[in-house]
mmCIF file of C-alpha atoms and ligand atoms in Angstrom:
data_model
loop_
_atom_site.group_PDB
_atom_site.id
_atom_site.type_symbol
_atom_site.label_atom_id
_atom_site.label_comp_id
_atom_site.label_asym_id
_atom_site.label_seq_id
_atom_site.Cartn_x
_atom_site.Cartn_y
_atom_site.Cartn_z
ATOM 1 C CA MET A 6 162.082 -0.728 179.748
ATOM 2 C CA LYS A 7 158.325 -0.146 179.443
ATOM 3 C CA LYS A 8 157.377 1.177 176.000
ATOM 4 C CA ILE A 9 155.221 4.280 175.701
ATOM 5 C CA ILE A 10 152.434 4.958 173.195
ATOM 6 C CA ILE A 11 151.139 8.512 173.075
ATOM 7 C CA GLY A 12 147.989 9.531 171.220
ATOM 8 C CA ASN A 13 148.250 13.144 170.066
ATOM 9 C CA TRP A 14 144.693 14.173 169.266
ATOM 10 C CA LYS A 15 145.829 17.574 167.937
ATOM 11 C CA LEU A 16 142.948 20.005 167.241
ATOM 12 C CA ASN A 17 140.223 17.358 167.241
ATOM 13 C CA LEU A 18 137.298 16.291 169.458
ATOM 14 C CA THR A 19 135.140 18.161 171.947
ATOM 15 C CA HIS A 20 135.460 17.096 175.582
ATOM 16 C CA LEU A 21 132.400 14.834 175.203
ATOM 17 C CA GLU A 22 133.837 13.163 172.102
ATOM 18 C CA GLY A 23 137.135 12.833 173.937
ATOM 19 C CA ILE A 24 135.491 11.005 176.847
ATOM 20 C CA GLN A 25 133.834 8.599 174.397
ATOM 21 C CA LEU A 26 137.134 7.852 172.693
ATOM 22 C CA LEU A 27 138.896 7.383 176.036
ATOM 23 C CA GLN A 28 136.241 4.889 177.116
ATOM 24 C CA LYS A 29 136.446 2.960 173.850
ATOM 25 C CA ILE A 30 140.227 2.755 174.077
ATOM 26 C CA ASN A 31 140.108 1.671 177.700
ATOM 27 C CA TYR A 32 137.493 -0.984 176.973
ATOM 28 C CA SER A 33 139.630 -2.507 174.211
ATOM 29 C CA LEU A 34 142.932 -2.549 176.087
ATOM 30 C CA GLN A 35 144.141 -5.911 177.299
ATOM 31 C CA LYS A 36 144.179 -6.338 181.067
ATOM 32 C CA ASP A 37 147.968 -6.653 181.293
ATOM 33 C CA THR A 38 148.788 -3.794 178.911
ATOM 34 C CA GLU A 39 150.081 -1.549 181.671
ATOM 35 C CA GLU A 40 152.742 -4.099 182.576
ATOM 36 C CA TYR A 41 154.634 -3.470 179.363
ATOM 37 C CA VAL A 42 153.337 -0.222 177.925
ATOM 38 C CA GLU A 43 152.427 3.212 179.217
ATOM 39 C CA VAL A 44 149.412 4.526 177.303
ATOM 40 C CA VAL A 45 149.182 8.312 177.185
ATOM 41 C CA LEU A 46 146.491 10.532 175.663
ATOM 42 C CA ALA A 47 147.056 14.153 174.667
ATOM 43 C CA PRO A 48 143.714 15.925 174.161
ATOM 44 C CA SER A 49 143.143 19.676 173.717
ATOM 45 C CA PHE A 50 143.314 21.952 176.765
ATOM 46 C CA THR A 51 139.499 22.082 176.880
ATOM 47 C CA SER A 52 139.280 18.310 177.380
ATOM 48 C CA LEU A 53 142.036 17.825 179.957
ATOM 49 C CA ARG A 54 139.785 18.316 182.948
ATOM 50 C CA SER A 55 137.060 15.914 181.788
ATOM 51 C CA ILE A 56 139.496 13.248 180.659
ATOM 52 C CA GLN A 57 141.409 13.502 183.921
ATOM 53 C CA THR A 58 138.174 13.143 185.910
ATOM 54 C CA VAL A 59 137.241 9.918 184.084
ATOM 55 C CA ILE A 60 140.776 8.541 184.467
ATOM 56 C CA SER A 61 140.839 9.162 188.213
ATOM 57 C CA THR A 62 137.202 8.244 188.965
ATOM 58 C CA ASP A 63 137.375 4.973 187.042
ATOM 59 C CA LYS A 64 141.007 4.345 188.066
ATOM 60 C CA LEU A 65 142.103 3.862 184.463
ATOM 61 C CA LYS A 66 145.686 2.891 183.664
ATOM 62 C CA ILE A 67 146.009 5.705 181.160
ATOM 63 C CA LYS A 68 148.176 8.794 181.584
ATOM 64 C CA LEU A 69 147.364 12.321 180.573
ATOM 65 C CA SER A 70 149.392 14.699 178.436
ATOM 66 C CA SER A 71 148.943 18.277 177.360
ATOM 67 C CA GLN A 72 149.784 19.254 173.773
ATOM 68 C CA ASP A 73 151.581 22.441 174.782
ATOM 69 C CA VAL A 74 152.456 24.715 177.703
ATOM 70 C CA SER A 75 153.270 28.384 178.140
ATOM 71 C CA ARG A 76 156.862 29.489 178.580
ATOM 72 C CA TYR A 77 155.561 31.898 181.215
ATOM 73 C CA SER A 78 154.549 31.081 184.797
ATOM 74 C CA GLU A 79 151.779 33.657 185.255
ATOM 75 C CA GLY A 80 150.766 37.197 184.393
ATOM 76 C CA ALA A 81 149.406 39.174 181.466
ATOM 77 C CA TYR A 82 149.711 36.503 178.778
ATOM 78 C CA THR A 83 146.202 36.140 177.370
ATOM 79 C CA GLY A 84 145.402 32.669 176.109
ATOM 80 C CA GLU A 85 148.374 30.935 177.742
ATOM 81 C CA VAL A 86 148.276 27.912 180.080
ATOM 82 C CA SER A 87 151.084 27.440 182.609
ATOM 83 C CA ALA A 88 152.937 24.318 183.702
ATOM 84 C CA ASN A 89 151.616 24.797 187.230
ATOM 85 C CA GLN A 90 148.014 24.934 185.962
ATOM 86 C CA LEU A 91 148.627 21.647 184.132
ATOM 87 C CA LEU A 92 150.218 20.107 187.197
ATOM 88 C CA LYS A 93 147.158 20.936 189.289
ATOM 89 C CA LEU A 94 145.054 19.058 186.719
ATOM 90 C CA SER A 95 147.248 15.977 187.305
ATOM 91 C CA VAL A 96 148.769 16.181 183.857
ATOM 92 C CA ASP A 97 151.683 13.735 183.680
ATOM 93 C CA TYR A 98 153.255 14.615 180.328
ATOM 94 C CA CYS A 99 153.376 17.539 177.921
ATOM 95 C CA ILE A 100 154.266 17.613 174.230
ATOM 96 C CA VAL A 101 156.688 20.416 173.528
ATOM 97 C CA GLY A 102 158.250 21.678 170.315
ATOM 98 C CA HIS A 103 155.940 19.803 167.979
ATOM 99 C CA SER A 104 156.782 20.726 164.378
ATOM 100 C CA GLU A 105 153.257 22.074 163.889
ATOM 101 C CA ARG A 106 153.859 24.575 166.683
ATOM 102 C CA ARG A 107 157.297 25.409 165.358
ATOM 103 C CA GLU A 108 155.920 25.956 161.849
ATOM 104 C CA TYR A 109 152.515 27.586 162.379
ATOM 105 C CA PHE A 110 153.152 29.403 165.675
ATOM 106 C CA HIS A 111 156.783 30.353 165.104
ATOM 107 C CA GLU A 112 158.219 28.520 168.093
ATOM 108 C CA THR A 113 161.983 28.734 168.054
ATOM 109 C CA ASP A 114 164.406 26.313 169.715
ATOM 110 C CA GLU A 115 164.895 28.963 172.427
ATOM 111 C CA ILE A 116 161.152 29.133 173.175
ATOM 112 C CA VAL A 117 160.958 25.342 173.228
ATOM 113 C CA ASN A 118 163.843 25.339 175.702
ATOM 114 C CA GLU A 119 162.029 27.747 178.044
ATOM 115 C CA LYS A 120 158.979 25.477 177.946
ATOM 116 C CA VAL A 121 161.048 22.367 178.699
ATOM 117 C CA LEU A 122 162.561 24.061 181.747
ATOM 118 C CA LYS A 123 159.141 25.173 183.014
ATOM 119 C CA LEU A 124 157.806 21.615 182.673
ATOM 120 C CA LEU A 125 160.751 20.099 184.516
ATOM 121 C CA ASP A 126 160.291 22.628 187.336
ATOM 122 C CA SER A 127 156.696 21.382 187.651
ATOM 123 C CA GLU A 128 157.698 17.703 187.419
ATOM 124 C CA ILE A 129 155.729 17.207 184.214
ATOM 125 C CA VAL A 130 157.520 14.909 181.775
ATOM 126 C CA PRO A 131 158.353 16.739 178.522
ATOM 127 C CA ILE A 132 157.687 14.906 175.273
ATOM 128 C CA PHE A 133 160.306 16.831 173.338
ATOM 129 C CA CYS A 134 159.728 16.714 169.576
ATOM 130 C CA PHE A 135 162.430 17.203 166.987
ATOM 131 C CA GLY A 136 162.906 16.255 163.358
ATOM 132 C CA GLU A 137 163.990 17.542 160.006
ATOM 133 C CA SER A 138 162.082 18.861 156.990
ATOM 134 C CA LEU A 139 162.169 17.165 153.610
ATOM 135 C CA GLN A 140 164.537 19.883 152.449
ATOM 136 C CA ASN A 141 167.011 19.159 155.283
ATOM 137 C CA ARG A 142 166.873 15.483 154.444
ATOM 138 C CA GLU A 143 167.405 16.010 150.735
ATOM 139 C CA GLN A 144 170.299 18.367 151.418
ATOM 140 C CA GLY A 145 171.816 15.712 153.682
ATOM 141 C CA ASN A 146 172.298 18.036 156.696
ATOM 142 C CA TYR A 147 169.525 16.547 158.805
ATOM 143 C CA LEU A 148 171.720 15.207 161.609
ATOM 144 C CA ASP A 149 173.298 18.640 162.144
ATOM 145 C CA TYR A 150 169.840 20.173 162.133
ATOM 146 C CA ILE A 151 168.633 17.721 164.767
ATOM 147 C CA LYS A 152 171.780 18.230 166.831
ATOM 148 C CA ASN A 153 171.049 21.955 166.962
ATOM 149 C CA GLN A 154 167.397 21.388 167.901
ATOM 150 C CA ILE A 155 168.453 19.142 170.770
ATOM 151 C CA ASN A 156 171.400 21.177 172.005
ATOM 152 C CA THR A 157 169.365 24.384 172.115
ATOM 153 C CA GLY A 158 166.034 22.846 173.134
ATOM 154 C CA LEU A 159 167.554 20.965 176.067
ATOM 155 C CA LYS A 160 169.989 23.672 177.181
ATOM 156 C CA ASN A 161 170.402 24.075 180.951
ATOM 157 C CA VAL A 162 168.419 20.926 181.707
ATOM 158 C CA ARG A 163 169.591 19.842 185.155
ATOM 159 C CA LYS A 164 170.134 16.249 186.174
ATOM 160 C CA ASP A 165 168.277 16.644 189.469
ATOM 161 C CA LYS A 166 165.153 17.803 187.585
ATOM 162 C CA VAL A 167 164.957 14.906 185.121
ATOM 163 C CA ASN A 168 163.037 11.889 186.327
ATOM 164 C CA LYS A 169 162.014 11.067 182.808
ATOM 165 C CA LEU A 170 162.372 12.711 179.405
ATOM 166 C CA VAL A 171 160.740 11.541 176.183
ATOM 167 C CA LEU A 172 162.589 12.439 172.981
ATOM 168 C CA ALA A 173 160.296 12.063 169.981
ATOM 169 C CA TYR A 174 161.802 11.915 166.510
ATOM 170 C CA GLU A 175 159.124 13.226 164.184
ATOM 171 C CA PRO A 176 160.476 13.898 160.684
ATOM 172 C CA ILE A 177 158.217 16.600 159.247
ATOM 173 C CA TRP A 178 157.947 14.817 155.913
ATOM 174 C CA ALA A 179 156.415 11.782 157.666
ATOM 175 C CA ILE A 180 153.743 13.614 159.684
ATOM 176 C CA GLY A 181 150.227 13.176 158.369
ATOM 177 C CA THR A 182 151.551 12.148 154.953
ATOM 178 C CA GLY A 183 151.406 8.368 155.093
ATOM 179 C CA ASN A 184 155.153 8.419 154.280
ATOM 180 C CA VAL A 185 156.468 6.606 157.321
ATOM 181 C CA ALA A 186 160.229 6.772 157.832
ATOM 182 C CA THR A 187 162.056 3.532 157.091
ATOM 183 C CA ILE A 188 163.300 1.554 160.039
ATOM 184 C CA ASP A 189 166.861 2.401 158.945
ATOM 185 C CA ASN A 190 166.015 6.138 158.977
ATOM 186 C CA ILE A 191 164.603 5.792 162.494
ATOM 187 C CA ILE A 192 167.497 3.740 163.863
ATOM 188 C CA GLU A 193 170.095 6.088 162.376
ATOM 189 C CA VAL A 194 168.550 9.181 163.978
ATOM 190 C CA LEU A 195 167.718 7.613 167.356
ATOM 191 C CA GLU A 196 171.224 6.144 167.683
ATOM 192 C CA TYR A 197 172.690 9.517 166.818
ATOM 193 C CA VAL A 198 170.477 11.245 169.394
ATOM 194 C CA LYS A 199 171.274 8.649 172.032
ATOM 195 C CA VAL A 200 174.994 9.326 171.677
ATOM 196 C CA LEU A 201 174.356 13.078 171.662
ATOM 197 C CA VAL A 202 172.332 13.077 174.877
ATOM 198 C CA SER A 203 174.490 10.458 176.590
ATOM 199 C CA GLU A 204 177.164 13.161 176.801
ATOM 200 C CA LYS A 205 174.810 15.407 178.745
ATOM 201 C CA SER A 206 174.802 15.587 182.517
ATOM 202 C CA PHE A 207 171.116 14.668 182.855
ATOM 203 C CA PHE A 208 171.439 11.443 180.893
ATOM 204 C CA SER A 209 170.940 8.020 182.357
ATOM 205 C CA GLU A 210 169.803 4.893 180.490
ATOM 206 C CA GLU A 211 166.610 4.636 182.554
ATOM 207 C CA ASN A 212 165.292 8.170 182.236
ATOM 208 C CA ILE A 213 165.467 8.829 178.491
ATOM 209 C CA LEU A 214 162.862 7.318 176.172
ATOM 210 C CA LEU A 215 163.578 7.551 172.441
ATOM 211 C CA ILE A 216 160.398 7.327 170.402
ATOM 212 C CA TYR A 217 159.209 7.802 166.825
ATOM 213 C CA GLY A 218 156.234 9.659 165.345
ATOM 214 C CA GLY A 219 155.014 10.165 161.790
ATOM 215 C CA SER A 220 152.305 8.140 160.039
ATOM 216 C CA VAL A 221 152.453 5.312 162.586
ATOM 217 C CA SER A 222 149.611 2.878 161.806
ATOM 218 C CA PRO A 223 148.619 -0.709 162.621
ATOM 219 C CA ASP A 224 150.399 -1.732 159.390
ATOM 220 C CA ASN A 225 153.837 -0.418 160.302
ATOM 221 C CA ALA A 226 153.708 -0.326 164.137
ATOM 222 C CA SER A 227 155.049 -3.803 164.766
ATOM 223 C CA GLU A 228 158.299 -3.304 162.863
ATOM 224 C CA ILE A 229 158.897 0.105 164.451
ATOM 225 C CA LEU A 230 157.907 -0.729 168.020
ATOM 226 C CA ASN A 231 159.719 -4.043 168.185
ATOM 227 C CA THR A 232 163.028 -2.461 167.235
ATOM 228 C CA LYS A 233 165.233 -2.368 170.293
ATOM 229 C CA ILE A 234 166.225 1.305 170.270
ATOM 230 C CA VAL A 235 162.625 2.470 169.776
ATOM 231 C CA ASN A 236 160.953 2.974 173.166
ATOM 232 C CA GLY A 237 157.558 3.923 171.792
ATOM 233 C CA ALA A 238 155.513 6.002 169.387
ATOM 234 C CA LEU A 239 153.791 9.356 169.140
ATOM 235 C CA VAL A 240 150.663 8.708 167.115
ATOM 236 C CA GLY A 241 148.568 11.400 165.425
ATOM 237 C CA GLY A 242 145.798 10.435 162.994
ATOM 238 C CA ALA A 243 145.564 6.776 164.024
ATOM 239 C CA SER A 244 145.050 7.742 167.686
ATOM 240 C CA LEU A 245 141.618 9.179 166.822
ATOM 241 C CA ASP A 246 140.371 5.693 165.943
ATOM 242 C CA SER A 247 140.211 3.399 168.987
ATOM 243 C CA ASP A 248 140.619 0.206 166.916
ATOM 244 C CA LYS A 249 143.712 1.478 165.153
ATOM 245 C CA PHE A 250 145.205 2.939 168.318
ATOM 246 C CA VAL A 251 144.730 -0.248 170.323
ATOM 247 C CA LYS A 252 146.101 -2.340 167.442
ATOM 248 C CA ILE A 253 149.228 -0.195 167.534
ATOM 249 C CA ILE A 254 149.540 -0.772 171.301
ATOM 250 C CA ASN A 255 148.957 -4.508 170.861
ATOM 251 C CA SER A 256 151.662 -4.790 168.214
ATOM 252 C CA ILE A 257 154.312 -4.491 170.921
ATOM 253 C CA SER A 258 155.745 -7.931 171.518
ATOM 254 C CA ILE A 259 159.020 -7.320 173.354
HETATM 255 P P1 13P B 323 150.442 11.339 162.233
HETATM 256 O O1 13P B 323 150.506 10.059 163.003
HETATM 257 O O2 13P B 323 149.059 11.760 161.866
HETATM 258 O O3 13P B 323 151.399 11.330 161.072
HETATM 259 O O4 13P B 323 150.965 12.503 163.232
HETATM 260 C C1 13P B 323 152.165 12.338 163.876
HETATM 261 C C2 13P B 323 152.299 13.396 164.881
HETATM 262 O O5 13P B 323 152.464 14.555 164.545
HETATM 263 C C3 13P B 323 152.165 13.017 166.285
HETATM 264 O O6 13P B 323 152.532 14.065 167.127
#
């Protein structure tokens, strides 16, 4: 299966800075990268249009992701952006349920679920984020916590709607901290999640990608990305530096 590397730019870069970074990344990518890895960039809403224009005009082998979507389709919801609006911008993927949105914008598992269903209706691939806090981990109940996030967040997902679904394990204690999860932590959780979702009607080996995010860097990428169960990475800080981001992509060897 092709691996996937997603750069989550979070609240960084104007659209002009975003175009510059896109061009630097594209320039540094090896010619055959797209044969074994899907490279995805997730800029802010304000940059989606410009980035998409460069990707399509220059025929770049880079896919586009949004960082969020509204749970509503249309109407009096000031400030929201719908799945259909993203679709019309040729957005391929959308991050949903990131822990920063759960924590700072009070997104519940139920809200995340509504967003997932809206994305699937619009044929945008959800990058569904889940992961425990340090407290959950220290208390030892992190697998139950994750099970609940997944069972509620992916409720009513229908098999006929799922062409592809990215499940991103992002332990909160590893995000932006430099404390990357150990490979044993990652394998334990991804194997657990694989069994959990394999019981669901929408599951098939080919359409579920299990990935990791949290302080991924050129130093630790090779060990993580060359582990069989890990289908890719969701990269925050290091995706803002083209050298680091491309080094992470180039560390894939299987
Ligand atoms: P960092 O790579 O900066 O830890 O961020 C991870 C993340 O939140 C990606 O969505």
